[in-house]
């Protein structure tokens, strides 16, 4: 009978979804933080820092995420650095997301009129205060739709980490398919779960953005 296996597999699917949610939560926080630092450093840092950030962005944006993941999980042990699969997945996802969002955040920073920075400095505010209190909030409001889309894309790309045995949603789907031999039904259900997660994540981000950044966020 079609989908007769589903009630017994609900727990595995739920655990996989929970792991996927944990991965994207950590990646969003860490990746966004790194991207803000990277975007600021690329515009206001010393020349060597600007070049280092530019090289990092180019390398990550022009290589497959799967290769980056394998390099961290399988390659780093050759240098004596061994990471747990979950930690390796979080690190790879964070570094990948940060490389893309550095460009997004940078575009937002460039969109803030220079006159506002000059006016704030003339009032006696320190450069760091100007950046945190005046420039960054406006930049985040401008780039929030693009940032939201990038976070959702990263959540979907998290399926790749099943290749290093992280027990997220796709990994659980593969295990279920191997046990039940119901490929169509298994991946149909998991596809629907990913769809629900994507829509819920987007709504959550938009709602949170409106509360934190104010009206106009969509």
PDB file of C-alpha atoms in Angstrom, residues 13-168:
ATOM      1  CA  UNK A  13      12.031  12.498   8.870  1.00  0.00           C
ATOM      2  CA  UNK A  14      11.373  14.839  11.792  1.00  0.00           C
ATOM      3  CA  UNK A  15      14.892  14.286  13.185  1.00  0.00           C
ATOM      4  CA  UNK A  16      16.383  14.948   9.776  1.00  0.00           C
ATOM      5  CA  UNK A  17      14.355  18.151   9.417  1.00  0.00           C
ATOM      6  CA  UNK A  18      15.438  19.255  12.903  1.00  0.00           C
ATOM      7  CA  UNK A  19      19.097  18.766  11.956  1.00  0.00           C
ATOM      8  CA  UNK A  20      18.572  20.762   8.763  1.00  0.00           C
ATOM      9  CA  UNK A  21      16.999  23.566  10.790  1.00  0.00           C
ATOM     10  CA  UNK A  22      19.924  23.540  13.233  1.00  0.00           C
ATOM     11  CA  UNK A  23      22.418  23.691  10.377  1.00  0.00           C
ATOM     12  CA  UNK A  24      20.773  26.691   8.740  1.00  0.00           C
ATOM     13  CA  UNK A  25      20.278  28.503  12.063  1.00  0.00           C
ATOM     14  CA  UNK A  26      23.987  28.290  12.897  1.00  0.00           C
ATOM     15  CA  UNK A  27      24.992  29.076   9.313  1.00  0.00           C
ATOM     16  CA  UNK A  28      22.716  32.132   9.136  1.00  0.00           C
ATOM     17  CA  UNK A  29      24.049  33.666  12.333  1.00  0.00           C
ATOM     18  CA  UNK A  30      27.719  32.885  11.740  1.00  0.00           C
ATOM     19  CA  UNK A  31      27.636  33.532   7.982  1.00  0.00           C
ATOM     20  CA  UNK A  32      25.881  36.886   8.300  1.00  0.00           C
ATOM     21  CA  UNK A  33      28.281  38.003  11.024  1.00  0.00           C
ATOM     22  CA  UNK A  34      31.308  37.028   8.920  1.00  0.00           C
ATOM     23  CA  UNK A  35      29.855  38.714   5.846  1.00  0.00           C
ATOM     24  CA  UNK A  36      29.400  41.998   7.711  1.00  0.00           C
ATOM     25  CA  UNK A  37      32.998  41.863   8.924  1.00  0.00           C
ATOM     26  CA  UNK A  38      34.190  40.887   5.455  1.00  0.00           C
ATOM     27  CA  UNK A  39      32.243  43.607   3.663  1.00  0.00           C
ATOM     28  CA  UNK A  40      33.478  46.242   6.106  1.00  0.00           C
ATOM     29  CA  UNK A  41      37.054  44.990   5.867  1.00  0.00           C
ATOM     30  CA  UNK A  42      36.947  44.932   2.089  1.00  0.00           C
ATOM     31  CA  UNK A  43      35.982  48.608   2.031  1.00  0.00           C
ATOM     32  CA  UNK A  44      37.815  50.091   4.993  1.00  0.00           C
ATOM     33  CA  UNK A  45      40.601  47.658   5.889  1.00  0.00           C
ATOM     34  CA  UNK A  46      44.287  47.686   4.960  1.00  0.00           C
ATOM     35  CA  UNK A  47      45.323  46.621   1.469  1.00  0.00           C
ATOM     36  CA  UNK A  48      46.458  43.123   2.491  1.00  0.00           C
ATOM     37  CA  UNK A  49      43.140  42.438   4.217  1.00  0.00           C
ATOM     38  CA  UNK A  50      41.193  43.680   1.195  1.00  0.00           C
ATOM     39  CA  UNK A  51      43.171  41.366  -1.081  1.00  0.00           C
ATOM     40  CA  UNK A  52      42.794  38.394   1.264  1.00  0.00           C
ATOM     41  CA  UNK A  53      39.004  38.856   1.417  1.00  0.00           C
ATOM     42  CA  UNK A  54      38.804  39.272  -2.363  1.00  0.00           C
ATOM     43  CA  UNK A  55      40.775  36.036  -2.917  1.00  0.00           C
ATOM     44  CA  UNK A  56      38.597  34.149  -0.415  1.00  0.00           C
ATOM     45  CA  UNK A  57      35.411  35.343  -2.118  1.00  0.00           C
ATOM     46  CA  UNK A  58      36.672  34.405  -5.587  1.00  0.00           C
ATOM     47  CA  UNK A  59      37.819  30.937  -4.508  1.00  0.00           C
ATOM     48  CA  UNK A  60      34.559  30.054  -2.764  1.00  0.00           C
ATOM     49  CA  UNK A  61      32.261  31.544  -5.406  1.00  0.00           C
ATOM     50  CA  UNK A  62      34.081  29.753  -8.236  1.00  0.00           C
ATOM     51  CA  UNK A  63      34.350  26.249  -6.763  1.00  0.00           C
ATOM     52  CA  UNK A  64      31.575  23.706  -6.041  1.00  0.00           C
ATOM     53  CA  UNK A  65      30.195  23.580  -2.523  1.00  0.00           C
ATOM     54  CA  UNK A  66      30.622  19.792  -2.521  1.00  0.00           C
ATOM     55  CA  UNK A  67      34.353  20.159  -3.185  1.00  0.00           C
ATOM     56  CA  UNK A  68      34.644  22.706  -0.376  1.00  0.00           C
ATOM     57  CA  UNK A  69      32.845  20.316   1.970  1.00  0.00           C
ATOM     58  CA  UNK A  70      35.090  17.392   0.997  1.00  0.00           C
ATOM     59  CA  UNK A  71      38.208  19.549   1.393  1.00  0.00           C
ATOM     60  CA  UNK A  72      37.232  20.451   4.949  1.00  0.00           C
ATOM     61  CA  UNK A  73      36.090  16.965   5.977  1.00  0.00           C
ATOM     62  CA  UNK A  74      38.510  14.730   4.053  1.00  0.00           C
ATOM     63  CA  UNK A  75      41.364  17.100   3.238  1.00  0.00           C
ATOM     64  CA  UNK A  76      42.058  18.849   6.543  1.00  0.00           C
ATOM     65  CA  UNK A  77      42.831  15.582   8.405  1.00  0.00           C
ATOM     66  CA  UNK A  78      45.998  15.404   6.267  1.00  0.00           C
ATOM     67  CA  UNK A  79      47.077  18.554   8.126  1.00  0.00           C
ATOM     68  CA  UNK A  80      46.120  17.049  11.480  1.00  0.00           C
ATOM     69  CA  UNK A  81      42.769  18.830  11.679  1.00  0.00           C
ATOM     70  CA  UNK A  82      39.924  16.358  12.163  1.00  0.00           C
ATOM     71  CA  UNK A  83      36.376  17.641  12.425  1.00  0.00           C
ATOM     72  CA  UNK A  84      33.151  15.935  13.409  1.00  0.00           C
ATOM     73  CA  UNK A  85      30.801  15.623  10.382  1.00  0.00           C
ATOM     74  CA  UNK A  86      28.324  18.077  11.900  1.00  0.00           C
ATOM     75  CA  UNK A  87      31.029  20.626  12.686  1.00  0.00           C
ATOM     76  CA  UNK A  88      32.571  20.204   9.236  1.00  0.00           C
ATOM     77  CA  UNK A  89      29.157  20.769   7.645  1.00  0.00           C
ATOM     78  CA  UNK A  90      28.553  23.923   9.699  1.00  0.00           C
ATOM     79  CA  UNK A  91      31.996  25.282   8.856  1.00  0.00           C
ATOM     80  CA  UNK A  92      31.647  24.578   5.125  1.00  0.00           C
ATOM     81  CA  UNK A  93      28.151  26.069   4.965  1.00  0.00           C
ATOM     82  CA  UNK A  94      29.198  29.157   6.936  1.00  0.00           C
ATOM     83  CA  UNK A  95      32.245  29.858   4.780  1.00  0.00           C
ATOM     84  CA  UNK A  96      30.234  29.314   1.595  1.00  0.00           C
ATOM     85  CA  UNK A  97      27.383  31.561   2.660  1.00  0.00           C
ATOM     86  CA  UNK A  98      29.720  34.293   3.914  1.00  0.00           C
ATOM     87  CA  UNK A  99      31.504  34.472   0.552  1.00  0.00           C
ATOM     88  CA  UNK A 100      28.225  35.149  -1.245  1.00  0.00           C
ATOM     89  CA  UNK A 101      26.751  37.491   1.345  1.00  0.00           C
ATOM     90  CA  UNK A 102      29.903  39.610   1.552  1.00  0.00           C
ATOM     91  CA  UNK A 103      28.995  40.862  -1.911  1.00  0.00           C
ATOM     92  CA  UNK A 104      25.365  41.364  -0.900  1.00  0.00           C
ATOM     93  CA  UNK A 105      26.205  43.271   2.280  1.00  0.00           C
ATOM     94  CA  UNK A 106      28.822  45.267   0.400  1.00  0.00           C
ATOM     95  CA  UNK A 107      26.212  46.409  -2.112  1.00  0.00           C
ATOM     96  CA  UNK A 108      24.027  47.546   0.774  1.00  0.00           C
ATOM     97  CA  UNK A 109      26.873  49.508   2.351  1.00  0.00           C
ATOM     98  CA  UNK A 110      27.572  51.225  -0.954  1.00  0.00           C
ATOM     99  CA  UNK A 111      23.892  52.190  -1.220  1.00  0.00           C
ATOM    100  CA  UNK A 112      24.019  54.301   1.962  1.00  0.00           C
ATOM    101  CA  UNK A 113      24.739  57.955   1.046  1.00  0.00           C
ATOM    102  CA  UNK A 114      28.243  59.065   2.040  1.00  0.00           C
ATOM    103  CA  UNK A 115      26.789  62.311   3.351  1.00  0.00           C
ATOM    104  CA  UNK A 116      25.169  60.483   6.260  1.00  0.00           C
ATOM    105  CA  UNK A 117      28.533  59.139   7.396  1.00  0.00           C
ATOM    106  CA  UNK A 118      30.147  62.547   7.061  1.00  0.00           C
ATOM    107  CA  UNK A 119      27.322  64.195   8.998  1.00  0.00           C
ATOM    108  CA  UNK A 120      27.554  61.650  11.822  1.00  0.00           C
ATOM    109  CA  UNK A 121      31.332  62.048  12.050  1.00  0.00           C
ATOM    110  CA  UNK A 122      30.950  65.819  12.191  1.00  0.00           C
ATOM    111  CA  UNK A 123      28.667  65.367  15.210  1.00  0.00           C
ATOM    112  CA  UNK A 124      31.470  63.614  17.074  1.00  0.00           C
ATOM    113  CA  UNK A 125      30.505  59.975  16.605  1.00  0.00           C
ATOM    114  CA  UNK A 126      33.331  57.479  16.233  1.00  0.00           C
ATOM    115  CA  UNK A 127      33.676  55.583  12.935  1.00  0.00           C
ATOM    116  CA  UNK A 128      32.639  52.318  14.616  1.00  0.00           C
ATOM    117  CA  UNK A 129      29.548  53.946  16.087  1.00  0.00           C
ATOM    118  CA  UNK A 130      28.643  55.422  12.713  1.00  0.00           C
ATOM    119  CA  UNK A 131      28.962  52.024  11.052  1.00  0.00           C
ATOM    120  CA  UNK A 132      26.952  50.083  13.656  1.00  0.00           C
ATOM    121  CA  UNK A 133      24.236  52.625  14.417  1.00  0.00           C
ATOM    122  CA  UNK A 134      23.749  54.446  11.115  1.00  0.00           C
ATOM    123  CA  UNK A 135      25.252  52.716   8.080  1.00  0.00           C
ATOM    124  CA  UNK A 136      24.680  49.023   8.856  1.00  0.00           C
ATOM    125  CA  UNK A 137      20.941  49.198   9.729  1.00  0.00           C
ATOM    126  CA  UNK A 138      20.198  51.064   6.498  1.00  0.00           C
ATOM    127  CA  UNK A 139      22.341  48.668   4.467  1.00  0.00           C
ATOM    128  CA  UNK A 140      20.622  45.598   5.938  1.00  0.00           C
ATOM    129  CA  UNK A 141      17.219  47.060   5.139  1.00  0.00           C
ATOM    130  CA  UNK A 142      18.239  47.564   1.500  1.00  0.00           C
ATOM    131  CA  UNK A 143      19.697  44.091   1.005  1.00  0.00           C
ATOM    132  CA  UNK A 144      17.275  42.130   3.194  1.00  0.00           C
ATOM    133  CA  UNK A 145      15.330  40.510   0.306  1.00  0.00           C
ATOM    134  CA  UNK A 146      18.558  39.303  -1.323  1.00  0.00           C
ATOM    135  CA  UNK A 147      19.923  38.144   2.024  1.00  0.00           C
ATOM    136  CA  UNK A 148      16.724  36.220   2.716  1.00  0.00           C
ATOM    137  CA  UNK A 149      16.931  34.470  -0.643  1.00  0.00           C
ATOM    138  CA  UNK A 150      20.555  33.522  -0.041  1.00  0.00           C
ATOM    139  CA  UNK A 151      19.692  32.000   3.346  1.00  0.00           C
ATOM    140  CA  UNK A 152      16.906  29.915   1.784  1.00  0.00           C
ATOM    141  CA  UNK A 153      19.259  28.783  -0.993  1.00  0.00           C
ATOM    142  CA  UNK A 154      21.820  27.761   1.613  1.00  0.00           C
ATOM    143  CA  UNK A 155      19.192  25.756   3.463  1.00  0.00           C
ATOM    144  CA  UNK A 156      18.414  23.841   0.271  1.00  0.00           C
ATOM    145  CA  UNK A 157      22.120  23.306  -0.427  1.00  0.00           C
ATOM    146  CA  UNK A 158      22.469  21.730   3.016  1.00  0.00           C
ATOM    147  CA  UNK A 159      21.255  18.503   1.364  1.00  0.00           C
ATOM    148  CA  UNK A 160      24.832  18.086   0.112  1.00  0.00           C
ATOM    149  CA  UNK A 161      26.176  17.463   3.632  1.00  0.00           C
ATOM    150  CA  UNK A 162      24.467  14.072   3.598  1.00  0.00           C
ATOM    151  CA  UNK A 163      27.563  13.017   1.607  1.00  0.00           C
ATOM    152  CA  UNK A 164      29.645  13.117   4.801  1.00  0.00           C
ATOM    153  CA  UNK A 165      26.987  11.255   6.825  1.00  0.00           C
ATOM    154  CA  UNK A 166      25.382  14.233   8.558  1.00  0.00           C
ATOM    155  CA  UNK A 167      21.961  12.934   9.521  1.00  0.00           C
ATOM    156  CA  UNK A 168      19.950  15.751   8.001  1.00  0.00           C
TER     157      UNK A 168
END
